[in-house]
Structure formats: structure tokens, C-alpha cells
Tab-separated table of N, CA and C in Angstrom:
chain	number	residue	atom	x	y	z
S	1	MET	N	0.935	-1.171	-0.006
S	1	MET	CA	0.044	0.022	0.100
S	1	MET	C	0.895	1.308	0.010
S	2	THR	N	0.494	2.090	-0.763
S	2	THR	CA	1.236	3.403	-0.898
S	2	THR	C	0.524	4.566	-0.118
S	3	ASP	N	1.270	5.286	0.585
S	3	ASP	CA	0.435	6.356	1.227
S	3	ASP	C	-0.265	7.244	0.159
S	4	GLU	N	0.027	7.492	-0.959
S	4	GLU	CA	-0.611	8.280	-1.863
S	4	GLU	C	-1.981	7.597	-2.224
S	5	ARG	N	-1.879	6.240	-2.537
S	5	ARG	CA	-3.209	5.429	-2.747
S	5	ARG	C	-3.970	5.406	-1.696
S	6	ALA	N	-3.538	5.259	-0.590
S	6	ALA	CA	-4.345	5.207	0.762
S	6	ALA	C	-4.810	6.643	0.950
S	7	GLN	N	-4.305	7.856	0.729
S	7	GLN	CA	-4.869	9.128	0.719
S	7	GLN	C	-5.970	9.228	-0.119
S	8	ARG	N	-5.662	8.635	-1.519
S	8	ARG	CA	-6.845	8.864	-2.587
S	8	ARG	C	-8.157	8.275	-2.151
S	9	ILE	N	-7.853	7.045	-1.646
S	9	ILE	CA	-9.030	6.124	-1.224
S	9	ILE	C	-9.816	6.696	-0.023
S	10	ALA	N	-9.245	7.492	0.949
S	10	ALA	CA	-9.860	8.092	2.080
S	10	ALA	C	-10.461	9.488	1.602
S	11	GLU	N	-9.794	10.150	0.600
S	11	GLU	CA	-10.471	11.203	-0.028
S	11	GLU	C	-11.903	10.860	-0.733
S	12	ASN	N	-11.802	9.743	-1.583
S	12	ASN	CA	-12.996	9.283	-2.097
S	12	ASN	C	-14.146	9.081	-1.098
S	13	GLU	N	-13.612	8.207	-0.145
S	13	GLU	CA	-14.757	7.800	0.823
S	13	GLU	C	-15.272	9.040	1.459
S	14	SER	N	-14.408	9.942	1.996
S	14	SER	CA	-14.759	11.322	2.595
S	14	SER	C	-15.813	12.108	1.546
S	15	ARG	N	-15.627	12.013	0.271
S	15	ARG	CA	-16.413	12.844	-0.648
S	15	ARG	C	-17.901	12.251	-0.584
S	16	PHE	N	-17.942	10.944	-0.691
S	16	PHE	CA	-19.162	10.267	-0.590
S	16	PHE	C	-19.833	10.450	0.607
S	17	ARG	N	-19.204	10.545	1.877
S	17	ARG	CA	-19.798	10.772	3.211
S	17	ARG	C	-20.183	12.062	3.134
S	18	SER	N	-19.580	13.170	2.648
S	18	SER	CA	-20.297	14.487	2.370
S	18	SER	C	-21.451	14.499	1.848
S	19	ILE	N	-21.671	13.639	0.631
S	19	ILE	CA	-22.842	13.846	-0.018
S	19	ILE	C	-23.899	13.116	0.736
S	20	ASN	N	-23.723	12.097	1.554
S	20	ASN	CA	-24.736	11.471	2.365
S	20	ASN	C	-25.176	12.469	3.637
S	21	ASP	N	-24.290	13.271	4.181
S	21	ASP	CA	-24.530	14.239	5.229
S	21	ASP	C	-25.416	15.201	4.618
S	22	ARG	N	-25.261	15.636	3.335
S	22	ARG	CA	-26.044	16.818	2.754
S	22	ARG	C	-27.496	16.069	2.628
S	23	MET	N	-27.570	14.823	2.099
S	23	MET	CA	-28.718	14.300	1.703
S	23	MET	C	-29.752	13.892	2.996
S	24	ARG	N	-28.937	13.450	3.957
S	24	ARG	CA	-29.494	13.073	5.218
S	24	ARG	C	-30.837	13.910	5.860
S	25	ALA	N	-30.469	15.262	5.932
S	25	ALA	CA	-31.604	16.116	6.295
S	25	ALA	C	-32.762	16.054	5.535
S	26	ASP	N	-32.756	15.934	3.947
S	26	ASP	CA	-33.816	15.860	3.211
S	26	ASP	C	-34.508	14.551	3.356
S	27	LEU	N	-33.553	13.426	3.341
S	27	LEU	CA	-34.221	11.982	3.468
S	27	LEU	C	-35.149	11.882	4.814
S	28	GLU	N	-34.568	12.278	5.876
S	28	GLU	CA	-35.281	12.208	7.062
S	28	GLU	C	-36.532	12.792	6.977
S	29	THR	N	-37.015	13.659	6.274
S	29	THR	CA	-38.269	14.381	6.243
S	29	THR	C	-39.258	13.618	5.511
S	30	VAL	N	-38.881	12.591	4.618
S	30	VAL	CA	-39.675	11.646	4.003
S	30	VAL	C	-39.755	10.426	4.427
S	31	ALA	N	-39.062	9.833	5.419
S	31	ALA	CA	-38.844	8.508	5.716
S	31	ALA	C	-39.766	8.335	7.071
S	32	GLU	N	-40.304	7.068	7.102
S	32	GLU	CA	-41.007	6.555	8.393
S	32	GLU	C	-39.882	6.144	9.322
S	33	GLU	N	-40.067	6.331	10.618
S	33	GLU	CA	-39.041	5.802	11.636
S	33	GLU	C	-38.583	4.433	11.436
S	34	GLY	N	-37.231	4.493	11.197
S	34	GLY	CA	-36.679	2.989	11.130
S	34	GLY	C	-36.579	2.714	9.596
S	35	GLU	N	-37.332	3.354	8.651
S	35	GLU	CA	-37.382	2.926	7.196
S	35	GLU	C	-35.836	3.229	6.457
S	36	PRO	N	-35.509	2.097	5.915
S	36	PRO	CA	-34.289	2.045	5.358
S	36	PRO	C	-34.398	3.195	3.881
S	37	LEU	N	-33.308	4.012	3.864
S	37	LEU	CA	-33.322	4.885	2.756
S	37	LEU	C	-32.129	4.492	1.975
S	38	ASP	N	-31.866	4.978	0.694
S	38	ASP	CA	-30.823	4.895	-0.009
S	38	ASP	C	-29.693	6.002	0.022
S	39	PHE	N	-28.781	5.598	0.724
S	39	PHE	CA	-27.679	6.426	0.883
S	39	PHE	C	-26.576	6.237	-0.104
S	40	VAL	N	-25.641	6.847	-0.318
S	40	VAL	CA	-24.638	6.600	-1.123
S	40	VAL	C	-23.568	5.751	-0.684
S	41	CYS	N	-22.893	4.686	-1.274
S	41	CYS	CA	-22.085	3.773	-0.753
S	41	CYS	C	-20.875	4.658	-0.594
S	42	GLU	N	-20.022	4.622	0.635
S	42	GLU	CA	-19.008	5.268	1.020
S	42	GLU	C	-17.596	4.507	0.976
S	43	CYS	N	-17.703	3.688	-0.288
S	43	CYS	CA	-16.329	3.089	-0.393
S	43	CYS	C	-15.374	3.993	-1.141
S	44	GLY	N	-14.288	3.344	-1.376
S	44	GLY	CA	-12.966	4.155	-1.730
S	44	GLY	C	-13.028	4.078	-3.275
S	45	ASN	N	-14.000	3.504	-4.008
S	45	ASN	CA	-13.804	3.283	-5.436
S	45	ASN	C	-14.713	4.658	-6.004
S	46	ASP	N	-14.047	5.601	-6.625
S	46	ASP	CA	-14.657	6.773	-7.007
S	46	ASP	C	-15.685	6.414	-8.109
S	47	ALA	N	-15.675	5.332	-8.614
S	47	ALA	CA	-16.707	4.984	-9.643
S	47	ALA	C	-18.031	4.200	-9.367
S	48	CYS	N	-17.912	3.960	-8.084
S	48	CYS	CA	-18.989	3.363	-7.325
S	48	CYS	C	-20.230	4.210	-7.404
S	49	ARG	N	-21.491	3.500	-7.925
S	49	ARG	CA	-22.550	4.290	-7.814
S	49	ARG	C	-23.748	3.545	-7.315
S	50	GLU	N	-23.379	2.432	-6.380
S	50	GLU	CA	-24.311	1.927	-5.649
S	50	GLU	C	-24.971	2.581	-4.527
S	51	SER	N	-25.995	2.132	-3.870
S	51	SER	CA	-26.619	2.613	-2.699
S	51	SER	C	-26.656	1.585	-1.504
S	52	VAL	N	-26.602	2.303	-0.458
S	52	VAL	CA	-26.591	1.442	0.836
S	52	VAL	C	-27.920	1.836	1.466
S	53	PRO	N	-28.926	0.750	1.745
S	53	PRO	CA	-30.182	0.824	2.398
S	53	PRO	C	-29.927	1.145	4.082
S	54	LEU	N	-29.955	2.235	4.496
S	54	LEU	CA	-29.814	2.366	5.901
S	54	LEU	C	-30.929	3.470	6.281
S	55	SER	N	-31.297	3.068	7.650
S	55	SER	CA	-32.357	4.030	8.241
S	55	SER	C	-31.481	5.342	8.715
S	56	VAL	N	-32.107	6.370	8.790
S	56	VAL	CA	-31.614	7.556	9.403
S	56	VAL	C	-30.720	7.111	10.737
S	57	GLY	N	-31.269	6.432	11.534
S	57	GLY	CA	-30.555	6.044	12.980
S	57	GLY	C	-29.486	5.217	12.722
S	58	GLU	N	-29.453	4.196	11.797
S	58	GLU	CA	-28.309	3.492	11.367
S	58	GLU	C	-27.121	4.362	10.747
S	59	TYR	N	-27.553	5.295	9.875
S	59	TYR	CA	-26.458	6.242	9.273
S	59	TYR	C	-25.760	6.885	10.508
S	60	GLU	N	-26.749	7.527	11.503
S	60	GLU	CA	-26.144	8.236	12.388
S	60	GLU	C	-25.197	7.392	13.282
S	61	ALA	N	-25.474	6.165	13.520
S	61	ALA	CA	-24.899	5.350	14.449
S	61	ALA	C	-23.328	5.195	13.599
S	62	VAL	N	-23.117	4.874	12.310
S	62	VAL	CA	-21.893	5.051	11.759
S	62	VAL	C	-21.061	6.359	11.888
S	63	ARG	N	-21.886	7.335	11.775
S	63	ARG	CA	-21.231	8.677	11.571
S	63	ARG	C	-20.648	9.122	13.180
S	64	VAL	N	-20.959	8.441	14.154
S	64	VAL	CA	-20.310	8.753	15.591
S	64	VAL	C	-19.031	8.727	15.354
S	65	ASP	N	-18.382	8.002	14.554
S	65	ASP	CA	-16.795	8.052	14.445
S	65	ASP	C	-16.546	8.349	13.081
S	66	ALA	N	-15.511	9.394	12.979
S	66	ALA	CA	-15.247	10.069	11.599
S	66	ALA	C	-14.158	9.021	10.752
S	67	ARG	N	-13.644	7.881	11.541
S	67	ARG	CA	-13.011	6.839	10.838
S	67	ARG	C	-13.966	5.773	10.174
S	68	ARG	N	-15.251	5.735	10.377
S	68	ARG	CA	-16.043	4.754	9.937
S	68	ARG	C	-17.027	5.188	8.828
S	69	PHE	N	-17.210	4.315	7.922
S	69	PHE	CA	-17.985	4.698	6.691
S	69	PHE	C	-19.039	3.456	6.279
S	70	ALA	N	-20.074	3.613	5.747
S	70	ALA	CA	-21.034	2.583	5.432
S	70	ALA	C	-20.807	2.388	3.957
S	71	ILE	N	-20.758	1.027	3.750
S	71	ILE	CA	-20.434	0.599	2.405
S	71	ILE	C	-21.481	-0.537	2.025
S	72	VAL	N	-21.389	-0.955	0.745
S	72	VAL	CA	-22.148	-2.070	0.266
S	72	VAL	C	-21.072	-3.251	0.660
S	73	PRO	N	-21.612	-4.477	1.291
S	73	PRO	CA	-20.744	-5.478	1.566
S	73	PRO	C	-19.709	-6.143	0.285
S	74	GLY	N	-18.439	-6.143	0.584
S	74	GLY	CA	-17.535	-6.449	-0.337
S	74	GLY	C	-16.971	-5.293	-1.122
S	75	HIS	N	-17.295	-4.214	-0.757
S	75	HIS	CA	-16.470	-2.938	-1.190
S	75	HIS	C	-15.303	-2.574	-0.163
S	76	GLU	N	-15.162	-3.233	0.592
S	76	GLU	CA	-14.095	-3.017	1.337
S	76	GLU	C	-12.650	-3.078	0.561
S	77	ILE	N	-11.522	-2.196	1.102
S	77	ILE	CA	-10.122	-2.360	0.557
S	77	ILE	C	-9.285	-3.012	1.737
S	78	PRO	N	-9.188	-3.932	1.749
S	78	PRO	CA	-8.619	-4.706	3.118
S	78	PRO	C	-7.167	-4.188	3.356
S	79	ASP	N	-6.313	-3.488	2.466
S	79	ASP	CA	-5.114	-3.134	2.897
S	79	ASP	C	-5.130	-1.818	3.488
S	80	VAL	N	-6.104	-1.012	3.495
S	80	VAL	CA	-6.274	0.319	4.000
S	80	VAL	C	-7.683	0.440	5.115
S	81	GLU	N	-8.408	-0.566	5.351
S	81	GLU	CA	-9.586	-0.481	6.081
S	81	GLU	C	-9.988	-1.948	6.701
S	82	THR	N	-10.681	-1.823	7.640
S	82	THR	CA	-11.354	-2.937	8.284
S	82	THR	C	-12.871	-3.114	8.435
S	83	VAL	N	-13.217	-4.210	8.080
S	83	VAL	CA	-14.792	-4.426	8.297
S	83	VAL	C	-14.889	-4.651	9.922
S	84	VAL	N	-15.774	-3.584	10.373
S	84	VAL	CA	-15.940	-3.916	11.940
S	84	VAL	C	-17.300	-4.052	12.063
S	85	GLU	N	-18.337	-4.192	11.317
S	85	GLU	CA	-19.823	-4.569	11.487
S	85	GLU	C	-20.251	-4.905	10.133
S	86	THR	N	-21.049	-5.991	10.057
S	86	THR	CA	-22.005	-6.161	8.853
S	86	THR	C	-23.553	-6.274	9.511
S	87	HIS	N	-24.384	-6.046	8.597
S	87	HIS	CA	-25.736	-5.761	9.057
S	87	HIS	C	-26.591	-6.553	7.934
S	88	ASP	N	-26.897	-7.691	8.422
S	88	ASP	CA	-27.741	-8.641	7.518
S	88	ASP	C	-27.684	-8.526	5.911
S	89	GLY	N	-26.288	-8.452	5.530
S	89	GLY	CA	-25.903	-8.327	4.070
S	89	GLY	C	-26.503	-7.028	3.449
S	90	ARG	N	-27.109	-6.225	4.113
S	90	ARG	CA	-27.558	-4.841	3.624
S	90	ARG	C	-26.458	-4.001	3.435
S	91	TYR	N	-25.530	-3.798	4.444
S	91	TYR	CA	-24.532	-2.971	4.764
S	91	TYR	C	-23.437	-3.377	5.584
S	92	ALA	N	-22.178	-2.794	5.288
S	92	ALA	CA	-21.202	-3.148	6.222
S	92	ALA	C	-20.588	-1.711	6.759
S	93	VAL	N	-19.950	-1.769	7.878
S	93	VAL	CA	-19.255	-0.598	8.351
S	93	VAL	C	-17.743	-1.036	8.358
S	94	ILE	N	-17.104	-0.028	7.761
S	94	ILE	CA	-15.390	-0.116	7.703
S	94	ILE	C	-14.971	0.842	8.404
S	95	GLU	N	-13.754	0.758	8.959
S	95	GLU	CA	-12.713	1.546	9.887
S	95	GLU	C	-11.668	1.943	8.864
S	96	LYS	N	-11.302	3.091	8.879
S	96	LYS	CA	-9.865	3.480	8.357
S	96	LYS	C	-8.856	3.001	9.211
S	97	ASP	N	-7.786	2.729	8.517
S	97	ASP	CA	-6.588	2.586	9.031
S	97	ASP	C	-6.142	3.864	9.795
S	98	PRO	N	-5.612	3.869	11.021
S	98	PRO	CA	-5.247	5.049	11.801
S	98	PRO	C	-4.343	6.178	10.852
S	99	ARG	N	-3.641	5.754	9.887
S	99	ARG	CA	-2.877	6.443	9.109
S	99	ARG	C	-3.610	7.461	8.379
S	100	ALA	N	-5.110	7.300	8.385
S	100	ALA	CA	-5.796	8.052	7.596
S	100	ALA	C	-6.575	9.060	8.311
S	101	ASP	N	-6.247	8.912	9.551
S	101	ASP	CA	-6.960	9.912	10.382
S	101	ASP	C	-6.947	11.207	10.158
S	102	PRO	N	-5.898	11.924	9.742
S	102	PRO	CA	-5.916	13.186	9.407
S	102	PRO	C	-6.479	13.786	8.204
S	103	ILE	N	-6.701	12.786	7.110
S	103	ILE	CA	-7.701	13.052	5.852
S	103	ILE	C	-8.955	12.840	6.374
S	104	VAL	N	-9.488	11.688	6.887
S	104	VAL	CA	-11.029	11.599	7.363
S	104	VAL	C	-11.552	12.605	8.388
S	105	LYS	N	-10.679	12.823	9.337
S	105	LYS	CA	-11.034	14.021	10.180
S	105	LYS	C	-11.013	15.330	9.665
S	106	ALA	N	-10.199	15.714	8.833
S	106	ALA	CA	-10.176	17.082	8.252
S	106	ALA	C	-11.363	16.999	7.326
S	107	THR	N	-11.723	16.245	6.598
S	107	THR	CA	-12.751	16.355	5.613
S	107	THR	C	-14.202	15.808	6.218
S	108	ASP	N	-14.257	15.672	7.616
S	108	ASP	CA	-15.578	15.368	8.088
S	108	ASP	C	-16.574	16.530	8.186
S	109	PRO	N	-17.560	16.687	7.687
S	109	PRO	CA	-18.556	17.959	7.602
S	109	PRO	C	-19.031	18.236	9.154
S	110	ARG	N	-18.883	17.074	9.993
S	110	ARG	CA	-19.299	17.332	11.188
S	110	ARG	C	-18.338	17.556	12.463
S	111	ALA	N	-17.000	17.835	11.808
S	111	ALA	CA	-15.970	17.903	12.748
S	111	ALA	C	-16.122	18.990	13.643
S	112	ASP	N	-16.777	20.197	13.336
S	112	ASP	CA	-16.838	21.413	14.253
S	112	ASP	C	-17.987	20.946	15.195
S	113	GLU	N	-18.991	20.040	14.961
S	113	GLU	CA	-19.931	19.784	15.837
S	113	GLU	C	-19.576	18.918	16.964
S	114	MET	N	-18.360	18.016	16.589
S	114	MET	CA	-17.825	17.036	17.587
S	114	MET	C	-16.806	17.510	18.608
S	115	ARG	N	-16.496	19.121	18.166
S	115	ARG	CA	-15.375	19.584	19.049
S	115	ARG	C	-16.295	20.394	20.334
């Protein structure tokens, strides 16, 4: 694994997370409590266009940690992240390698809220 490659993957994942954060407020207004909604897969593949079915509560549980991302199962990149949760084949939660902390924390749209 090269640091440049790991950085590019973390930036891609962070970009998808930003899209989901912007969509979350709008999606929440149209969803029933606990209803799965289509969020963008937050994997490191910049060509991915798949969606991840998550309730708003499930999405918020992933977002508690800036190093965690919701992905389609199988979209993980094992040399730069670890699958830490799987949920009924609907989605997986990956956690970035600690070396990616500066990128994922700096690009987290909620970073100011967590300080």
C-alpha cells in the first residue's frame, strides 16, 4: 500500500460521506421511523454508484466515528481499512487505518460539531 493510494481512497470515501450528510436531512423528512433509505456507498472506489439501504438512525450510528464509513458489503479495501460491522447483508461498516486519521477527520463535515 502506498501512502498516496491510501490518501486517494480516504478522500474518495470522505467525498461520498459528505454527499450522504447533505442528503440525510432531506431524506429524514420523507422517511418513516426506521425505514431504510438509499444512501450513497461510501467505499473508496470513485466509480461506485451503488446505494446502501440504511435508516437515518443506522446512518447516524456510523457517523459517530469519523473513521467509519457505510459501504455495500464486499466494497472494502482490506489493505487500508477493516470491516468492523456487517448488517444482514444490507451494509457493512468499515474503519479506516489510523494512518488515514488526518484526512478523514479534516474532511468530516461534522468535525466542528464534535469539538
